[in-house]
PDB file of C-alpha atoms in Angstrom:
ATOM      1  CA  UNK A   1       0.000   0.000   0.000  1.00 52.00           C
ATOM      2  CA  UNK A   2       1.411   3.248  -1.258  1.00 56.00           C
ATOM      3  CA  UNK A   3       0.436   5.125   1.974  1.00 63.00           C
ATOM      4  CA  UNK A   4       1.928   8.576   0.915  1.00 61.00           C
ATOM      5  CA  UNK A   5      -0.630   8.539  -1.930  1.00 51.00           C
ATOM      6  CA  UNK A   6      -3.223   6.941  -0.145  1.00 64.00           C
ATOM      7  CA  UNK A   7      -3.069   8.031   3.454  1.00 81.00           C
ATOM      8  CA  UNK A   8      -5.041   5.528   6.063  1.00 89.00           C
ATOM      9  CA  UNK A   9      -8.783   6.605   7.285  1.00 92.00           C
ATOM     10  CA  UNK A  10      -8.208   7.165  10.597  1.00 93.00           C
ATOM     11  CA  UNK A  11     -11.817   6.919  11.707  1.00 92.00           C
ATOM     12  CA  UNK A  12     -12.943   4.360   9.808  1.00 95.00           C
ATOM     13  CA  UNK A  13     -10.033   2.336  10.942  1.00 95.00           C
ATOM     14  CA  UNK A  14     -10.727   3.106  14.243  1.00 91.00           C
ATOM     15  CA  UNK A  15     -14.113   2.079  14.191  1.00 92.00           C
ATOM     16  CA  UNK A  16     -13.130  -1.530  13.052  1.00 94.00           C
ATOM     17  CA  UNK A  17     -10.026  -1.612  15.565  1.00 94.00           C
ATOM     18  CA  UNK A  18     -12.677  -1.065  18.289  1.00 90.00           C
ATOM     19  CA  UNK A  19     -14.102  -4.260  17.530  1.00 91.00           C
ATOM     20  CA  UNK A  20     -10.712  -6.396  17.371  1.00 96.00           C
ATOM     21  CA  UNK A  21      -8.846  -7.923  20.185  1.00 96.00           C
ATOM     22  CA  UNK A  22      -4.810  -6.793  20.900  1.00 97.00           C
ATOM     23  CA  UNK A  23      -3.867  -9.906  19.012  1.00 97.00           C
ATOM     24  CA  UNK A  24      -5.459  -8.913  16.305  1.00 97.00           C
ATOM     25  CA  UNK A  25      -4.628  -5.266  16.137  1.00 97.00           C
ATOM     26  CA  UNK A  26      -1.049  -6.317  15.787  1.00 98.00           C
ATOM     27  CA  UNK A  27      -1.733  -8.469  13.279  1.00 98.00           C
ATOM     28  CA  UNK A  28      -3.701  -5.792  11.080  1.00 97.00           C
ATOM     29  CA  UNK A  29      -0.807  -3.467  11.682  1.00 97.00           C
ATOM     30  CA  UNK A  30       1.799  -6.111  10.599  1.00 98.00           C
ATOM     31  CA  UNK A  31      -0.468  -7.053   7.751  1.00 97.00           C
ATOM     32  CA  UNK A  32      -0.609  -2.764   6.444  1.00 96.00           C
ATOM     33  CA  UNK A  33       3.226  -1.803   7.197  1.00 97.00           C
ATOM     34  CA  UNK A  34       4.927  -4.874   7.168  1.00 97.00           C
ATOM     35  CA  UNK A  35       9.090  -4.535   7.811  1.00 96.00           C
ATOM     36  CA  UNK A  36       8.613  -0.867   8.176  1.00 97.00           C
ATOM     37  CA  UNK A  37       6.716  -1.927  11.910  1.00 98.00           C
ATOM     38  CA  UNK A  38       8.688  -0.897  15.098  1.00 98.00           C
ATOM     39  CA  UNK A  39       7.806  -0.926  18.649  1.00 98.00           C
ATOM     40  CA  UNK A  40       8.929   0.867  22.020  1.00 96.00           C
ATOM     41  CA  UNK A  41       9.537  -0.474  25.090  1.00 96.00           C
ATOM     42  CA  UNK A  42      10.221   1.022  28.504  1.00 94.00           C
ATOM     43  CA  UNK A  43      11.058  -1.772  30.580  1.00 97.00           C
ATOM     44  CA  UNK A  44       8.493  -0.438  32.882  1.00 92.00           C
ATOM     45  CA  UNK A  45       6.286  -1.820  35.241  1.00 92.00           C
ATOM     46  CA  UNK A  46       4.011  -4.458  33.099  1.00 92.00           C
ATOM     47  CA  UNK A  47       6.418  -3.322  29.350  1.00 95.00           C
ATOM     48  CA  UNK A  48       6.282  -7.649  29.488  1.00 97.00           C
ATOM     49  CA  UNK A  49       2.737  -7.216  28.148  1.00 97.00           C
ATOM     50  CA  UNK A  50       3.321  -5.637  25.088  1.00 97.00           C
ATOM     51  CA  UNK A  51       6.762  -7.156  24.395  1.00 98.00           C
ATOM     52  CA  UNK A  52       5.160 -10.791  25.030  1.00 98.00           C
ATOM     53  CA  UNK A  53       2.075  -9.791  22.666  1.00 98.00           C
ATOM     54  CA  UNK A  54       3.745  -8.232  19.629  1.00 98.00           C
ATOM     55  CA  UNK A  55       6.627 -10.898  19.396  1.00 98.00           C
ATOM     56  CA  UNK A  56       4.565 -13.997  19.629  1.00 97.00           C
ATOM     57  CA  UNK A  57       3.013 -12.134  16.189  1.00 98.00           C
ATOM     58  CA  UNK A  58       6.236 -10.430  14.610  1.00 98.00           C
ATOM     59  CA  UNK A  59       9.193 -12.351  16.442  1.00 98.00           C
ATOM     60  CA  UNK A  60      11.927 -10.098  14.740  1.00 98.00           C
ATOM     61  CA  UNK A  61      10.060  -6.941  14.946  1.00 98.00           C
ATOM     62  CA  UNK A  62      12.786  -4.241  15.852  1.00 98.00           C
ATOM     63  CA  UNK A  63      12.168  -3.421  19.907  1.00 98.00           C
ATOM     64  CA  UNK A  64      13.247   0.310  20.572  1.00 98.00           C
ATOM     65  CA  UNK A  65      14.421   1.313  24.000  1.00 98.00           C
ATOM     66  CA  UNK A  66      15.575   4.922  24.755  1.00 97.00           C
ATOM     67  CA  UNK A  67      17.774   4.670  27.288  1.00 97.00           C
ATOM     68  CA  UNK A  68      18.079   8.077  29.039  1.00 96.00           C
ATOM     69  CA  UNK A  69      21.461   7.273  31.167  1.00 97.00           C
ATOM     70  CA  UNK A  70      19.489   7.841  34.048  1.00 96.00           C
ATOM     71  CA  UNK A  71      17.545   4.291  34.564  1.00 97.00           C
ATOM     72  CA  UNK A  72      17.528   2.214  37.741  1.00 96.00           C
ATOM     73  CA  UNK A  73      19.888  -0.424  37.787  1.00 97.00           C
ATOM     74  CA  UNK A  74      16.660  -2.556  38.372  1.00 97.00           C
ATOM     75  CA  UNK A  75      15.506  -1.311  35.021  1.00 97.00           C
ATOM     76  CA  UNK A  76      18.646  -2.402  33.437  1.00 98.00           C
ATOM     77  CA  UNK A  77      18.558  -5.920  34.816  1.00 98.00           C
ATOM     78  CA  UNK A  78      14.821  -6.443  34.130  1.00 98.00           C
ATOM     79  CA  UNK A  79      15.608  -5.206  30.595  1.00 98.00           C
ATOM     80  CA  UNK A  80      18.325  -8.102  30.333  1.00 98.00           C
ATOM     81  CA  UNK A  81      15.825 -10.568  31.593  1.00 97.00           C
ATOM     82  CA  UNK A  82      13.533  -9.512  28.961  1.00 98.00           C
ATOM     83  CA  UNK A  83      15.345  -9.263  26.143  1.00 98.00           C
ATOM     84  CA  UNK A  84      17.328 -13.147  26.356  1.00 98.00           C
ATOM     85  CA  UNK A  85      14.051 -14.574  27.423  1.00 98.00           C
ATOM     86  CA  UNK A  86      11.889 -13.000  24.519  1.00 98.00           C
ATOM     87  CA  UNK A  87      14.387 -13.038  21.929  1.00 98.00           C
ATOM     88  CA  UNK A  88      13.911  -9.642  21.687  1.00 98.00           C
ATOM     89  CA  UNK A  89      15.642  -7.542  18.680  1.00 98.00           C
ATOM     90  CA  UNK A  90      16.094  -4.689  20.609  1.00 98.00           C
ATOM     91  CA  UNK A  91      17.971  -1.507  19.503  1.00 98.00           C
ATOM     92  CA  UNK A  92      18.800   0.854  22.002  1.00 98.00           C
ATOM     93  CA  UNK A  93      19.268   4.642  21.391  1.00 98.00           C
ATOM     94  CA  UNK A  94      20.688   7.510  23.191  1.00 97.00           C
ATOM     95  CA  UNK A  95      20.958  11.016  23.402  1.00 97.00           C
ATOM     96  CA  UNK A  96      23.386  12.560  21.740  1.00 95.00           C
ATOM     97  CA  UNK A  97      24.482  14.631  24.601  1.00 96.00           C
ATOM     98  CA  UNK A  98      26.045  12.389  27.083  1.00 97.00           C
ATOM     99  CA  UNK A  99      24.243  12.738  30.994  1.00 97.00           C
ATOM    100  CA  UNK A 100      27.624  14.450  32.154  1.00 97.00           C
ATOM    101  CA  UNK A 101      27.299  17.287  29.458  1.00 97.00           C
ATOM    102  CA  UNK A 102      24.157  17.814  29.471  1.00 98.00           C
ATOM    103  CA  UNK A 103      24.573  18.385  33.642  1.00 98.00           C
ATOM    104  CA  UNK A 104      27.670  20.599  32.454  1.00 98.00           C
ATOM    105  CA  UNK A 105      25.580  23.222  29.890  1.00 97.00           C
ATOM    106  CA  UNK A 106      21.983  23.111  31.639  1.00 97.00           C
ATOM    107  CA  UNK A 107      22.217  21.570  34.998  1.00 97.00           C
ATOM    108  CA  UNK A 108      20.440  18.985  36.644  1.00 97.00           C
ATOM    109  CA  UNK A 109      17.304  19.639  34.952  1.00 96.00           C
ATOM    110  CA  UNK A 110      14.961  17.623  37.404  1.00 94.00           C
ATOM    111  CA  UNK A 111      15.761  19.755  40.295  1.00 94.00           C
ATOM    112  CA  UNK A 112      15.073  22.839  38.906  1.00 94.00           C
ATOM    113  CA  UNK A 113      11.465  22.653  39.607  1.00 89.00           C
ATOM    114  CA  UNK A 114       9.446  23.713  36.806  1.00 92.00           C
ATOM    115  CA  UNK A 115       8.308  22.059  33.718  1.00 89.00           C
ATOM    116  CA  UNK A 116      10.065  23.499  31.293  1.00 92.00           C
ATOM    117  CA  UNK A 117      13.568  22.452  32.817  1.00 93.00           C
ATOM    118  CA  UNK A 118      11.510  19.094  32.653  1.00 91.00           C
ATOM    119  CA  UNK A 119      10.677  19.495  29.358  1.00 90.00           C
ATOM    120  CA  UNK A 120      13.973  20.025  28.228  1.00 93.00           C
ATOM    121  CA  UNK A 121      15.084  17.060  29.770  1.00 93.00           C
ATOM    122  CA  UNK A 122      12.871  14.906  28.049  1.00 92.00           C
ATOM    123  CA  UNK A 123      13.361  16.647  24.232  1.00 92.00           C
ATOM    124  CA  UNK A 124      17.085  15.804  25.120  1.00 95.00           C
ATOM    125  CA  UNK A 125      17.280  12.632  26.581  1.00 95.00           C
ATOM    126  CA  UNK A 126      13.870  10.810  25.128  1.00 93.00           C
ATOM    127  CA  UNK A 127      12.498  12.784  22.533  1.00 91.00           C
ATOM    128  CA  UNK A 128      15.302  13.577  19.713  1.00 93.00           C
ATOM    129  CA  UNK A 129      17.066  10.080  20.493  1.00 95.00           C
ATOM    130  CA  UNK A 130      13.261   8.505  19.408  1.00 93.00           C
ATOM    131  CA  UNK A 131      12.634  10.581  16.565  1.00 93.00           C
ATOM    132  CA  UNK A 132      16.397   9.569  15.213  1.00 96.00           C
ATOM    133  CA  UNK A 133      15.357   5.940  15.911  1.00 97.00           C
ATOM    134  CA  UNK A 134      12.367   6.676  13.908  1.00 95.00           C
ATOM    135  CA  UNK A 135      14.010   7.750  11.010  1.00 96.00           C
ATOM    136  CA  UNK A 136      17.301   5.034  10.816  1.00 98.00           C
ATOM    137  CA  UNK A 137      14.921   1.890  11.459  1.00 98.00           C
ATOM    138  CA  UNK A 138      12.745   3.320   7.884  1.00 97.00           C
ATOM    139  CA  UNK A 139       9.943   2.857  10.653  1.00 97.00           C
ATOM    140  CA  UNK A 140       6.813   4.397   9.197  1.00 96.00           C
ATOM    141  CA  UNK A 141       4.170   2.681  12.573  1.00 97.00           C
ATOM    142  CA  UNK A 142       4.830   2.527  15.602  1.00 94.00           C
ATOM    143  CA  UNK A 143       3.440   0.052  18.000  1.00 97.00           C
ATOM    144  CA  UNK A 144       2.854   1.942  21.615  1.00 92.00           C
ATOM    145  CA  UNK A 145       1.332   0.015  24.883  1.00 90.00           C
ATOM    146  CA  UNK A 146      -0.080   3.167  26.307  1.00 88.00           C
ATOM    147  CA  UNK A 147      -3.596   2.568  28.133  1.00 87.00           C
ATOM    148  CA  UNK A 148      -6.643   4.983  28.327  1.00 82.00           C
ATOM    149  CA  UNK A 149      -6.499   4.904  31.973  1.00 75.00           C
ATOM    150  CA  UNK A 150      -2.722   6.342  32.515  1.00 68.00           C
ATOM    151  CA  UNK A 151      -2.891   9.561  31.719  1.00 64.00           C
ATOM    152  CA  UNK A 152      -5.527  12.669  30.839  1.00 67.00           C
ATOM    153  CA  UNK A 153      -4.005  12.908  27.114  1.00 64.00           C
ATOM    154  CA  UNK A 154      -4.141   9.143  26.737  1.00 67.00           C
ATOM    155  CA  UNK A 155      -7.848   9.360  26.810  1.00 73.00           C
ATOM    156  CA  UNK A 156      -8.707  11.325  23.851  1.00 74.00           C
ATOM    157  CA  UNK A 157      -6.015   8.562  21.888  1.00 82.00           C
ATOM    158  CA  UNK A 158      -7.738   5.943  19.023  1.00 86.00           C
ATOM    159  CA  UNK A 159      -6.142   2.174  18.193  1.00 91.00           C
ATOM    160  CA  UNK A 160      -4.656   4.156  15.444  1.00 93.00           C
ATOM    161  CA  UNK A 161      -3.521   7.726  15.262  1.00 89.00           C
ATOM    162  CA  UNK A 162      -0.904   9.913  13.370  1.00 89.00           C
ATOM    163  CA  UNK A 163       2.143  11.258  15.202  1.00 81.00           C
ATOM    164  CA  UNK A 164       4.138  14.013  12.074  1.00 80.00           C
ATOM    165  CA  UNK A 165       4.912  11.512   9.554  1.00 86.00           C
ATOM    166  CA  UNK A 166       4.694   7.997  12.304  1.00 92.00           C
ATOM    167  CA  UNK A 167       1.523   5.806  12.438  1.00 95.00           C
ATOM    168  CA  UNK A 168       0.859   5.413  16.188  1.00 93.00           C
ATOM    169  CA  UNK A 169      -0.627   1.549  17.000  1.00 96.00           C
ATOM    170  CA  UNK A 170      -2.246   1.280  20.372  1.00 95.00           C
ATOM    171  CA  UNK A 171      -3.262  -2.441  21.040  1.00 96.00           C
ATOM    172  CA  UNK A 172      -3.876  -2.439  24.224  1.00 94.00           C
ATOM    173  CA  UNK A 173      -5.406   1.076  24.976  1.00 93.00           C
ATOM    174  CA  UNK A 174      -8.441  -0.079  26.569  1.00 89.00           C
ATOM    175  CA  UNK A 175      -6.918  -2.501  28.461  1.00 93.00           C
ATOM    176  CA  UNK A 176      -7.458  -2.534  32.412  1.00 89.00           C
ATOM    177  CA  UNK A 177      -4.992  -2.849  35.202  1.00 87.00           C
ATOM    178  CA  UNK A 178      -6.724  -5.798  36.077  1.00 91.00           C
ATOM    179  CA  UNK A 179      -6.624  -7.391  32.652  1.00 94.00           C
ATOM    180  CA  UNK A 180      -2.788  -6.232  32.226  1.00 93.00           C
ATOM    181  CA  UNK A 181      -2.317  -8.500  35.657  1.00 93.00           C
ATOM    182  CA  UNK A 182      -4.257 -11.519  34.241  1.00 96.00           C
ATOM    183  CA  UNK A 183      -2.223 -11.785  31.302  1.00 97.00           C
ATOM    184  CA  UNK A 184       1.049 -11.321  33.143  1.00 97.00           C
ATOM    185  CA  UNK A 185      -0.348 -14.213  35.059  1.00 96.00           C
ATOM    186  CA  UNK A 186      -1.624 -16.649  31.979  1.00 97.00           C
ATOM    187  CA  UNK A 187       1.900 -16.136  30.313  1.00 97.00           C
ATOM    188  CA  UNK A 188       3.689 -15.899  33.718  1.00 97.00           C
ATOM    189  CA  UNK A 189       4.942 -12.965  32.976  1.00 97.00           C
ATOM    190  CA  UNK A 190       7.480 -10.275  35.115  1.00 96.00           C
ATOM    191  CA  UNK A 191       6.049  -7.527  36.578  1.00 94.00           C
ATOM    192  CA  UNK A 192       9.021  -4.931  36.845  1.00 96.00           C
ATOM    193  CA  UNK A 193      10.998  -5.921  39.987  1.00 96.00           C
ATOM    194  CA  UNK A 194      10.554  -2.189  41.652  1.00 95.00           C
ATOM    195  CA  UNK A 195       6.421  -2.845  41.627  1.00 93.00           C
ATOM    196  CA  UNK A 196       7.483  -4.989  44.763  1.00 94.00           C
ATOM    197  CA  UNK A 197       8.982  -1.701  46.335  1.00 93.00           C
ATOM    198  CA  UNK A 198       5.765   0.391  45.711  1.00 92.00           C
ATOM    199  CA  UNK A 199       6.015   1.297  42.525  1.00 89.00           C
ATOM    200  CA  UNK A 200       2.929   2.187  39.969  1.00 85.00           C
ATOM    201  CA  UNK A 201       5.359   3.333  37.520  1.00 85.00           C
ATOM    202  CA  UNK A 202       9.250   3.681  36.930  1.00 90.00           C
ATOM    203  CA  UNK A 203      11.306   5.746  34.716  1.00 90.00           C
ATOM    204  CA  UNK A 204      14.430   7.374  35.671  1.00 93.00           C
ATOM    205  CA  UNK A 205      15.409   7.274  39.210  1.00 93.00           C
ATOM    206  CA  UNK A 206      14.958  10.665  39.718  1.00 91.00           C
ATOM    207  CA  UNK A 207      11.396  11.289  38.318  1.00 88.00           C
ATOM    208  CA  UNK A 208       9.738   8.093  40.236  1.00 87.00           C
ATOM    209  CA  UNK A 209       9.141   7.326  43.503  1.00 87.00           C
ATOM    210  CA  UNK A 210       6.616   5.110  45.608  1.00 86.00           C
ATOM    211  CA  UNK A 211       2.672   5.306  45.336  1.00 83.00           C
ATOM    212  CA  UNK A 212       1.614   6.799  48.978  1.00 82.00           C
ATOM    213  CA  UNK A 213      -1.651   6.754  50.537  1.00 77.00           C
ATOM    214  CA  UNK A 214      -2.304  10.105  49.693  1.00 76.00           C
ATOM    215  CA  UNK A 215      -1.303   9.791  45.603  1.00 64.00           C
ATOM    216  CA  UNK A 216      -4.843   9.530  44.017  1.00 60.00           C
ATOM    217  CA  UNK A 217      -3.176   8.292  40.466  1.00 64.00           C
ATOM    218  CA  UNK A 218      -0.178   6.899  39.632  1.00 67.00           C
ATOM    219  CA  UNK A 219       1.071   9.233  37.182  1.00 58.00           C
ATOM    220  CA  UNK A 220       1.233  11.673  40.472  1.00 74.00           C
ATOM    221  CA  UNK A 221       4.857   9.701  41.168  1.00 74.00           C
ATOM    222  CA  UNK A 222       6.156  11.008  38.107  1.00 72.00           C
ATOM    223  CA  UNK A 223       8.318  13.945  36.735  1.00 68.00           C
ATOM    224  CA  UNK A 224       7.819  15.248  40.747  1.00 68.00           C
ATOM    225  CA  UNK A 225       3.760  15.424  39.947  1.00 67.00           C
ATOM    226  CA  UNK A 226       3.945  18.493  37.850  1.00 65.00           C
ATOM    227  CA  UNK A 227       3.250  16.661  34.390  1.00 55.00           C
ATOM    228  CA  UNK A 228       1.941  13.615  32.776  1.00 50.00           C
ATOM    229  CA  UNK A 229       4.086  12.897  29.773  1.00 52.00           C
ATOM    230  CA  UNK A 230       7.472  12.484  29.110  1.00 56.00           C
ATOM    231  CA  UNK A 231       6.995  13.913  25.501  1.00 52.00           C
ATOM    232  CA  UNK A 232       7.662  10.884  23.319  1.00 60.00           C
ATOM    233  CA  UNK A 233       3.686   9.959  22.517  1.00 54.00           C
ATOM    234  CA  UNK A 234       2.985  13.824  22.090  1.00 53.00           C
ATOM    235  CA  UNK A 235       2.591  15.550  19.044  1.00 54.00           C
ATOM    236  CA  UNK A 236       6.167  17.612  18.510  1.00 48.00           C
ATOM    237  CA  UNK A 237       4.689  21.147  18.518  1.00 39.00           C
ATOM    238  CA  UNK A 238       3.077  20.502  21.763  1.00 42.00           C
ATOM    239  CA  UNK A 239       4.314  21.385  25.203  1.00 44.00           C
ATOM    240  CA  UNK A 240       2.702  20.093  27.671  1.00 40.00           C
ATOM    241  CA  UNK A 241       2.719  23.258  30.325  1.00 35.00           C
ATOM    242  CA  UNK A 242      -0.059  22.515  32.402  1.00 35.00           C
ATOM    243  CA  UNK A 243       0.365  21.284  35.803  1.00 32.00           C
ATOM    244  CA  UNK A 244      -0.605  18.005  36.666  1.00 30.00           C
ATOM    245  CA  UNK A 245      -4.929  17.571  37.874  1.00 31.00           C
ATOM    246  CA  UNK A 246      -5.778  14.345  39.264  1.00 28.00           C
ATOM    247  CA  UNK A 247      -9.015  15.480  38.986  1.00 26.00           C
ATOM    248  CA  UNK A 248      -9.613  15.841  35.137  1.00 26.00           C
ATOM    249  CA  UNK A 249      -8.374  12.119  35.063  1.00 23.00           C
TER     250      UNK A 249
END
């Protein structure tokens, strides 16, 4: 399919993706973009999901990982662990700008305390090393385990959606937590060793910590609670400024 001169129909797909199971979604999207299919990973908390799904559809699919520099050295293990048990074909990119110069010209961003120091941090350390992944794997879709109940801009998200130039495939966006843990469990699965420690979510060490009795979502143990996103699922001209609301969730 010539998809420059015939562009996908993003509703009407969407309509039909509705209807299909995760399984199946991955298949479609293997079926329309064929080798030019990537997916991301985190190595986050339940990133065995996805991983386990896609690959038992498109073994050799290429498995991108951005690793920031900044990880936990749980992360790093668990992504080992992964990766030799799956078989995955991972390809890991980094920033240009190694952690020590970045620290050198701008500081430690994450202490600064305000979202745009965050927001730099993540263009430089996630968002240009994914867009250059992007462009050397030829990828032209992009399969993405984000979930409808994670964050307020992960709501408003279809199976299918366009991201500049990238098809975005969501498989398992209306997935539950409780049907994330039940497949974990039927494949016997790894939940990210640090969910043992009280975490909802990891990233880098210094933007998660522990759910607490008062958090009312997880994404509140992120990036210090004063955003939602690290930037790589949002559209490149947008900022996202606001301060985190539990409530609009």
């Amino acid at each position: 399919m010539n998809l420059e001169a015939n562009p996908l129909n993003l509703d009407t797909i969407n309509q039909t993706l509705s209807q299909r199971s995760a399984a199946e979604i991955i298949t479609w999207a293997a079926d329309v973009f064929g080798s030019q299919l990537v997916m991301t990973t985190s190595f986050g908390i339940q990133s065995a999901v996805m991983l386990h799904l896609a690959t038992q559809i498109v073994p050799d699919i290429p498995v991108i990982w951005i690793d920031t520099g900044y990880l936990p050295p749980a992360t790093y293990r668990f992504a080992q662990a992964l990766t030799d048990r799956l078989h995955l074909n991972l390809q890991v990119f980094q920033a240009t700008l190694s952690p020590a110069r970045m620290e050198a010209l701008h500081g430690r961003l994450w202490t600064q305390g305000t979202v745009e120091a965050l927001n730099l941090y993540d263009r430089i350390r996630k968002v240009e090393p994914m867009q250059r992944a992007l462009k050397d794997l030829g990828a032209r879709a992009w399969l993405a385990g984000l979930r409808r109940d994670q964050t307020t801009y992960r709501q408003n998200l279809g199976h299918i959606a366009r991201q500049q130039e990238i098809y975005k495939i969501h498989p398992i966006l209306a997935w539950s937590a409780q049907e994330v843990d039940q497949y974990l469990n039927a494949y016997d699965l790894p939940y990210h060793p640090m969910k043992d420690m009280g975490y909802a979510t990891v990233g880098d060490w210094h933007s998660s910590r522990p759910m607490t009795d008062k958090d009312e979502h997880e994404r509140q143990t992120r990036f210090q609670g004063m955003k939602q996103e690290c930037g790589l699922h949002l559209p490149q001209t947008q900022e996202e400024s606001d301060s985190f609301d539990s409530s609009s969730l």
